[in-house]
Every structure is written in C-alpha cells, then in structure tokens.
Coordinates of N, CA, C and O in Angstrom, one line a residue:
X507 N 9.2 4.7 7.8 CA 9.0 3.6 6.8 C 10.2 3.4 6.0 O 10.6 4.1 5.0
X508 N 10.8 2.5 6.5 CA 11.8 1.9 5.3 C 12.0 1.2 4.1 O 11.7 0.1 3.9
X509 N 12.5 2.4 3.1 CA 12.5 1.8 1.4 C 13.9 1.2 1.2 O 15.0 1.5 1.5
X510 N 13.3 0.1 0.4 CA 14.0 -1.1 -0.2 C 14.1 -1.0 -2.3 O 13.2 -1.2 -3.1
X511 N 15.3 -0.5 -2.6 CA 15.4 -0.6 -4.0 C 16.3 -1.8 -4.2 O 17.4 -1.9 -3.6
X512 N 15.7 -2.9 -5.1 CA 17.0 -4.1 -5.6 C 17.4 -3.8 -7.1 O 16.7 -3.2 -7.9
X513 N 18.5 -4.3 -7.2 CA 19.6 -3.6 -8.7 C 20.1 -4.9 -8.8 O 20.2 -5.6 -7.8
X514 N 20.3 -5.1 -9.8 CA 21.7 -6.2 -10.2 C 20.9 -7.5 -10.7 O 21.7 -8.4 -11.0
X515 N 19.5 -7.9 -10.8 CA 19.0 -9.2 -12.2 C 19.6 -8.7 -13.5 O 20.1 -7.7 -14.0
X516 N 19.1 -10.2 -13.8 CA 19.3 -10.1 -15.1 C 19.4 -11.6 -15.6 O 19.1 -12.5 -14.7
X517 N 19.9 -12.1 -16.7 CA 19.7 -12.7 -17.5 C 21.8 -13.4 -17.7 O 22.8 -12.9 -18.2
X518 N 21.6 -14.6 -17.2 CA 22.8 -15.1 -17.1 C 22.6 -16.8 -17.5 O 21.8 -17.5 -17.1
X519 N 23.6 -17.1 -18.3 CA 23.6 -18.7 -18.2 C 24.0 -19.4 -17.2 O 24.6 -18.8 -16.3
X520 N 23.8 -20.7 -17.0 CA 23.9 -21.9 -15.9 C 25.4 -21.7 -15.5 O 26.3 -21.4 -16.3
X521 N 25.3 -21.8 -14.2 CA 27.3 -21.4 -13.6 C 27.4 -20.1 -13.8 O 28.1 -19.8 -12.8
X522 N 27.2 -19.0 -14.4 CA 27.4 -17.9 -14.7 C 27.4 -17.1 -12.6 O 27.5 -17.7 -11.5
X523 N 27.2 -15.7 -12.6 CA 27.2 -15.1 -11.4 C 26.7 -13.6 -12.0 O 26.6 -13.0 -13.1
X524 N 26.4 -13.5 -10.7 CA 25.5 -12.4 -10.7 C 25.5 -11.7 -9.6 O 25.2 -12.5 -8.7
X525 N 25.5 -10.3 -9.1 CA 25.5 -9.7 -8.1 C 24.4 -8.9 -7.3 O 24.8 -7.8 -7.4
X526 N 23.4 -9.0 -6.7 CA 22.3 -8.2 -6.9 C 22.9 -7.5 -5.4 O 23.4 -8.1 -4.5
X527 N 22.4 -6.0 -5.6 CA 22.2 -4.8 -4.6 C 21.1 -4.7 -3.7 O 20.3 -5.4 -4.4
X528 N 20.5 -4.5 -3.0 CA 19.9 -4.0 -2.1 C 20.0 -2.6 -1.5 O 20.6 -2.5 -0.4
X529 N 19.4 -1.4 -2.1 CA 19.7 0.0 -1.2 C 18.3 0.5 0.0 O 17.1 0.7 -0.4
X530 N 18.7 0.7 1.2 CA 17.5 1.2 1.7 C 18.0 2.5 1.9 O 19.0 3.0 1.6
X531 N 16.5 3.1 2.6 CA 16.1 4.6 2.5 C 17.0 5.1 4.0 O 17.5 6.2 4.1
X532 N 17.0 4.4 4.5 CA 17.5 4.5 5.9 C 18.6 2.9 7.2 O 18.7 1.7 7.0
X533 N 18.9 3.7 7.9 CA 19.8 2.5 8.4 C 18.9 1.0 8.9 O 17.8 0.8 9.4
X534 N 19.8 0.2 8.4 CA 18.7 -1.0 9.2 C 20.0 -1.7 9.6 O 19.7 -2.9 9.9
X535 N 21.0 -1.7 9.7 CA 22.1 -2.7 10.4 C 21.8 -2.9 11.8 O 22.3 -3.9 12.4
X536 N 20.7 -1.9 12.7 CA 20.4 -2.8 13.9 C 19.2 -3.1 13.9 O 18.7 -3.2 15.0
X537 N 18.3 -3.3 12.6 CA 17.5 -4.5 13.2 C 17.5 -5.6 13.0 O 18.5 -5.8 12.3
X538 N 16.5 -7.0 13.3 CA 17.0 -8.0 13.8 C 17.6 -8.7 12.6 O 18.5 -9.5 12.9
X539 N 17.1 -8.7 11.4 CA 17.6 -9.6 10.0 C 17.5 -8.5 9.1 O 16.7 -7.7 9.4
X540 N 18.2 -8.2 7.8 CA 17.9 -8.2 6.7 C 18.3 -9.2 5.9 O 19.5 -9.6 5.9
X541 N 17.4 -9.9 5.1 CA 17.4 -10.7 3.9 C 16.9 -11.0 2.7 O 16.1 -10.1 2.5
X542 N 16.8 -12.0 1.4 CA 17.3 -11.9 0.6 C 16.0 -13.2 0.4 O 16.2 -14.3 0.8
X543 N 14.6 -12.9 -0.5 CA 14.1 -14.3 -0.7 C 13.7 -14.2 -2.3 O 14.3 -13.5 -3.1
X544 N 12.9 -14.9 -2.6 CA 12.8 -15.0 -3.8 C 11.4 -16.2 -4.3 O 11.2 -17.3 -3.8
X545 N 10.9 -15.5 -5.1 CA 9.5 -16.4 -6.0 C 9.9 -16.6 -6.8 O 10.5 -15.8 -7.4
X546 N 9.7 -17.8 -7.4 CA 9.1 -18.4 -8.9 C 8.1 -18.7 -9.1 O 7.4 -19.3 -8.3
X547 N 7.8 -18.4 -10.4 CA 6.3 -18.7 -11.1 C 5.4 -19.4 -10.2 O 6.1 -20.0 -9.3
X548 N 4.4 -19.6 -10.1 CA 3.5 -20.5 -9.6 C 4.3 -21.4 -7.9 O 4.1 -22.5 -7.6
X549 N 5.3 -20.1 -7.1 CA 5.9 -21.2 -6.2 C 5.5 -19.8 -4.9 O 5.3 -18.6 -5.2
X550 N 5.4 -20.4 -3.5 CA 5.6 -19.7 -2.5 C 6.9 -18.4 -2.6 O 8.0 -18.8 -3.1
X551 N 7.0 -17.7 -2.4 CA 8.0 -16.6 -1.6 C 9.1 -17.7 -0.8 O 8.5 -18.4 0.0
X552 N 10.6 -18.0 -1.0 CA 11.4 -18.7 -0.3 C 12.2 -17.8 0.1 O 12.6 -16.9 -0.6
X553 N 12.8 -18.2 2.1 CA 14.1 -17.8 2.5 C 15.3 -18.1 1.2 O 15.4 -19.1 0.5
X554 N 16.2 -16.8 1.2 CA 17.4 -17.4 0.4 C 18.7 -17.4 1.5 O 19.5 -18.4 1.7
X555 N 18.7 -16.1 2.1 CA 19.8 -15.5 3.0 C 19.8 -14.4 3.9 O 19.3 -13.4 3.5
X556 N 20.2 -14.3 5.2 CA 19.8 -12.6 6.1 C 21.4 -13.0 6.6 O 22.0 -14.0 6.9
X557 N 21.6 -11.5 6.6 CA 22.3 -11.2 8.0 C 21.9 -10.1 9.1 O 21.4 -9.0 9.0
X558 N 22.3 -10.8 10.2 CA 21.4 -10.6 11.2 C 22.2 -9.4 12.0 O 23.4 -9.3 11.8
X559 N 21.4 -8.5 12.8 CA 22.1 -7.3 12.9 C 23.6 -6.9 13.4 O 24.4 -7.5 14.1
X560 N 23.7 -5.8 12.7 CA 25.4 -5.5 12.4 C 26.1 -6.1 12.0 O 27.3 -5.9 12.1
X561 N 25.7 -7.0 11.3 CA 26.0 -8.3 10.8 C 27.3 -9.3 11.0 O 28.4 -9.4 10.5
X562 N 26.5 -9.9 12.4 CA 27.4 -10.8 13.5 C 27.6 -12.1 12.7 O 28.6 -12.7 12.8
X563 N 26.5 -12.6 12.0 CA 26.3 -13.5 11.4 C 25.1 -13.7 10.3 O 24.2 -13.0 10.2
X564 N 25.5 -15.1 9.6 CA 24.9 -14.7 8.2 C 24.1 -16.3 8.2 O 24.5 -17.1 9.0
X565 N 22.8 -16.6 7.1 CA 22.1 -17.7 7.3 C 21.3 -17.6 5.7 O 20.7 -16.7 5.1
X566 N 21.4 -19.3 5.4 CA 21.6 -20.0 4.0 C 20.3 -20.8 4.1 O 20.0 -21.4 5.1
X567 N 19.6 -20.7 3.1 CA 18.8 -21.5 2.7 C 19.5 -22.5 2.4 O 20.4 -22.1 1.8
X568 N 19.6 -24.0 2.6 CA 20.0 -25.3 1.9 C 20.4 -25.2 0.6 O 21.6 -25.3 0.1
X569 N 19.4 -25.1 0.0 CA 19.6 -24.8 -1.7 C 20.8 -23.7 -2.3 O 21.6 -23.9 -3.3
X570 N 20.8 -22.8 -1.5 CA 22.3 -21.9 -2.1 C 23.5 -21.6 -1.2 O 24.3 -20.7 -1.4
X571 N 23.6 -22.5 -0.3 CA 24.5 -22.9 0.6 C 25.6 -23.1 -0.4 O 25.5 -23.8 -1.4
X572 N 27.0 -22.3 0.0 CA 28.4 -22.9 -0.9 C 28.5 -22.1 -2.3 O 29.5 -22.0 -3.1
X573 N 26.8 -21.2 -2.4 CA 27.0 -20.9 -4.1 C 26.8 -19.4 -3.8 O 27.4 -18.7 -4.6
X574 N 26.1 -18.6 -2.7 CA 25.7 -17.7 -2.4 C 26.1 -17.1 -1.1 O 25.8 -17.7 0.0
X575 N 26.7 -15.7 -1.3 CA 27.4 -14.9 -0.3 C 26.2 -13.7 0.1 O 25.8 -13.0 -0.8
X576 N 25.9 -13.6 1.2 CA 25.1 -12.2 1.5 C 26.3 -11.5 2.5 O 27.1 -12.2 3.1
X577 N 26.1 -10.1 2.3 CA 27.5 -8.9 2.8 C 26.6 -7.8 2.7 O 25.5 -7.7 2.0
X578 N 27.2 -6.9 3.4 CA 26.1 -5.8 3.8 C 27.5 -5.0 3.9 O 28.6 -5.6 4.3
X579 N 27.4 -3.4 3.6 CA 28.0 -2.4 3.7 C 27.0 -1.1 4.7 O 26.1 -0.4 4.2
X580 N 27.3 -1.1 5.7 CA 26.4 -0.3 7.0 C 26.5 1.3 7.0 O 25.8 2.1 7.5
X581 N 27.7 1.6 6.2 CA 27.9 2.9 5.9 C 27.1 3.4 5.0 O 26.8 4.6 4.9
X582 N 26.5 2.3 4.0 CA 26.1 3.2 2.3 C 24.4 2.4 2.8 O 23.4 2.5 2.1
X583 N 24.5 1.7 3.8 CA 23.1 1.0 3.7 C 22.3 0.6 2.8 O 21.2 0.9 2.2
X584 N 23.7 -0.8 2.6 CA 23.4 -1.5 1.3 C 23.3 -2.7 1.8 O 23.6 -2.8 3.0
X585 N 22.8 -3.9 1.2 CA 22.9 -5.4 1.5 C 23.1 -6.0 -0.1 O 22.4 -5.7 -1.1
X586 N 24.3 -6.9 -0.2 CA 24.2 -7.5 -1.0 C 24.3 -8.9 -0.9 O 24.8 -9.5 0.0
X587 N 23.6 -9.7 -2.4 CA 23.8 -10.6 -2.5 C 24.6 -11.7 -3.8 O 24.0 -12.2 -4.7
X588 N 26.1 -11.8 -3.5 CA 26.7 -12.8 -4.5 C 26.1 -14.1 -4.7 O 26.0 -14.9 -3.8
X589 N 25.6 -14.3 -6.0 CA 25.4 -15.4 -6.6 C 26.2 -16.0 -7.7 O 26.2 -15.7 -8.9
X590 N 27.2 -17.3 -7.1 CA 27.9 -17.7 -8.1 C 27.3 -19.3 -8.7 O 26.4 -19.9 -8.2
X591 N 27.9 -19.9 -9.7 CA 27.3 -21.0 -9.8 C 25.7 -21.2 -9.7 O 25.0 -21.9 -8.9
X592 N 25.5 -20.3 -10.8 CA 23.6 -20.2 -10.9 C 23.4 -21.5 -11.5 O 24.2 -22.0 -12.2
X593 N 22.2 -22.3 -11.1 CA 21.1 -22.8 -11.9 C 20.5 -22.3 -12.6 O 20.6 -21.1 -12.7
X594 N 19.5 -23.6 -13.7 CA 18.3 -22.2 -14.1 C 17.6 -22.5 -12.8 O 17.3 -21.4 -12.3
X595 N 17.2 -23.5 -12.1 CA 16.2 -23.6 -10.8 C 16.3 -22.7 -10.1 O 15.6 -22.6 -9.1
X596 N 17.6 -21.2 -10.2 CA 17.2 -20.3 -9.1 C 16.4 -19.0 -9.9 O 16.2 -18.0 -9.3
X597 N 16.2 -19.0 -10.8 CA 14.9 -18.4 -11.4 C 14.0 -17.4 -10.6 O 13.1 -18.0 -10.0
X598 N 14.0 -16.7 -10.6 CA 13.0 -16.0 -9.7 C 13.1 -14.6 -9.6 O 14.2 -14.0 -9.6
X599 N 12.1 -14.1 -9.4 CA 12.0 -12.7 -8.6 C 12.6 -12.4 -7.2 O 12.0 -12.8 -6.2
X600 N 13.6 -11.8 -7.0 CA 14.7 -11.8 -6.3 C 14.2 -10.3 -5.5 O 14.0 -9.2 -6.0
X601 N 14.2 -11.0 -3.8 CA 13.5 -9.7 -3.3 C 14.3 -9.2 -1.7 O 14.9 -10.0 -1.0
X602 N 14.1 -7.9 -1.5 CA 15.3 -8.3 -0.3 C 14.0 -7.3 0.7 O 13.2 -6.6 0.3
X603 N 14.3 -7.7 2.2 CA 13.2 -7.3 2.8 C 14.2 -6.9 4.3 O 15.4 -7.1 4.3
X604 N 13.3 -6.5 5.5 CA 14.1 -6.3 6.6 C 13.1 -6.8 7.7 O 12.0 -6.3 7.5
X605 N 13.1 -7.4 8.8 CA 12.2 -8.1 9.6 C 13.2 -9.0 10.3 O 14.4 -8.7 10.7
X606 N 12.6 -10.1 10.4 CA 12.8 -11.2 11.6 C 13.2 -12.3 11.2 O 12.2 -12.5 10.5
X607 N 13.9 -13.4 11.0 CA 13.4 -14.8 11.2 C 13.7 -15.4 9.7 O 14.5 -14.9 9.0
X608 N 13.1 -16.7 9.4 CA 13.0 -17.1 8.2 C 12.0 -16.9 7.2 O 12.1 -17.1 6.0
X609 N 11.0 -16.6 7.8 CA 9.6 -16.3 7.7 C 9.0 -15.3 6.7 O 8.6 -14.3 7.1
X610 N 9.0 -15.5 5.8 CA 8.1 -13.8 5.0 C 7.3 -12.9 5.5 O 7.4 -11.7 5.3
X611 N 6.3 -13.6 6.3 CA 5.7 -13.2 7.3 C 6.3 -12.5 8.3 O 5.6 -11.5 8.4
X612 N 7.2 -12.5 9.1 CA 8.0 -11.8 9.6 C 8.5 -10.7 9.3 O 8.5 -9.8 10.1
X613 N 8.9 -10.5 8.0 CA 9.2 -9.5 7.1 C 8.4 -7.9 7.1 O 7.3 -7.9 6.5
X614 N 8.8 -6.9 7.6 CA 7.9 -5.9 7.4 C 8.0 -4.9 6.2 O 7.1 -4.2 5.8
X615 N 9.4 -5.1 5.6 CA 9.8 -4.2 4.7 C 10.1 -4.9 3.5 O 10.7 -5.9 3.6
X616 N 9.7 -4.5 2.1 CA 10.1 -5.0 1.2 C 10.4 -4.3 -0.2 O 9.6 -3.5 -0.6
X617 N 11.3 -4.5 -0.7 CA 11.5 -4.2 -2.2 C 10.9 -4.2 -3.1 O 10.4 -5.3 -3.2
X618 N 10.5 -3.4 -4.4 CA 10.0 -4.2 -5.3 C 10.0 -5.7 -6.1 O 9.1 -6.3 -6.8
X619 N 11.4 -6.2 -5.7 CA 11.8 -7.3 -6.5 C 12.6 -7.0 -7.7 O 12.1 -6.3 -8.6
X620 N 13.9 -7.6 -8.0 CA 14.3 -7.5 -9.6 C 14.4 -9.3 -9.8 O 14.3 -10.3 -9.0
X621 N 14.6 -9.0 -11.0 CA 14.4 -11.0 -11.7 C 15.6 -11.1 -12.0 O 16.5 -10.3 -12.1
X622 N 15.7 -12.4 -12.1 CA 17.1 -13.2 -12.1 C 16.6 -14.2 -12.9 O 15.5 -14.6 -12.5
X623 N 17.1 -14.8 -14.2 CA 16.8 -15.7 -15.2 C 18.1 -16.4 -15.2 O 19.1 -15.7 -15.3
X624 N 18.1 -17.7 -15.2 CA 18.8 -18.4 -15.5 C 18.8 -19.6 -16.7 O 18.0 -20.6 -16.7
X625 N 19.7 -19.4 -17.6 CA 19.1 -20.3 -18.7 C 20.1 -21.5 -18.8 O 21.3 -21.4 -18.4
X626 N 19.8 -22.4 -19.1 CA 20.4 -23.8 -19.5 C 21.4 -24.1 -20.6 O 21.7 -25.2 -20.8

C-alpha cells in the first residue's frame, strides 16, 4: 500500500509561486502516472499534471499549461509540483495520487491533500 504525504500549501497572492512536495512511502517511478489534481469548494476533483513512468514525459491540464512544472526526484521518491504565476482560480485542495490516466478514477493512491489559497 502506497503512502502519499503533500507539503508546501499555503497562502500566496495572485502571480506569487509556490512549491508543493509530494513524499511516498515507497518507489513509484515505474508505475504508469504519478500526478497532481486538485478540488475547489463545491467543484469536481480536476487533472492538474502526471508524469508518467520514470518520467519519460510530463502532461498539463490546459488551465496551468506555461505556469506549472511537475519534476519528480526517483531517488528520495518525491514528486513535485512548481507553481508560478498563481490565480486566485487555482484555489484548492491540492492532491497528489499515483494510478493511470487523466482520470481520478483511475487513481489508486492518494494523499491527504494540502491547500493552496490564492488571493487577489
């Protein structure tokens, strides 16, 4: 069973940046995705970002395309995620998971979640 701890919300103004961590319990660089989604209030669970195993390659939700970097370190079995150029619209509970696809559903593993606030 693989555990997911996320570090690094918090409370930033509009444009500001922010770095959030992802630590698991165990290696996951060869399965098929880890990534990076996120809820707001009253909204579905959205894809943000995965990179897909060993990380050959990396994949953007529309919305944070250009503002958001996901990087994974395979030694410390970490995944992270750079967020530069925040909105407040990326607001949310910020969750990082390990599975398949774009899908939440897909997703077998998950983090508690840390929050990300963004203010105006």
């Amino acid at each position: 069973q693989v555990q997911l701890e996320e570090s690094g919300g918090g409370l930033v103004q509009a444009g500001g940046s922010l770095r959030l961590s992802c630590a698991a319990s165990e290696r996951t660089y060869n399965r098929d995705a880890r990534a990076w989604f996120r809820q707001a209030p009253g909204k579905e669970r959205e894809f943000v970002a995965a990179i897909v195993r060993y990380g050959s390659s990396t994949y953007y939700a529309d919305s944070v395309k250009g503002r958001f970097t996901i990087s994974a370190d395979n030694t410390k079995n970490m995944v992270y995620l750079q967020m530069n150029s925040l909105k407040p619209e990326d607001t949310a509970v910020y969750y990082c998971a390990v599975g398949t696809g774009t899908n939440a559903r897909s997703y077998d593993y998950w983090g508690q979640g840390t929050q990300v606030t963004v203010s105006s």
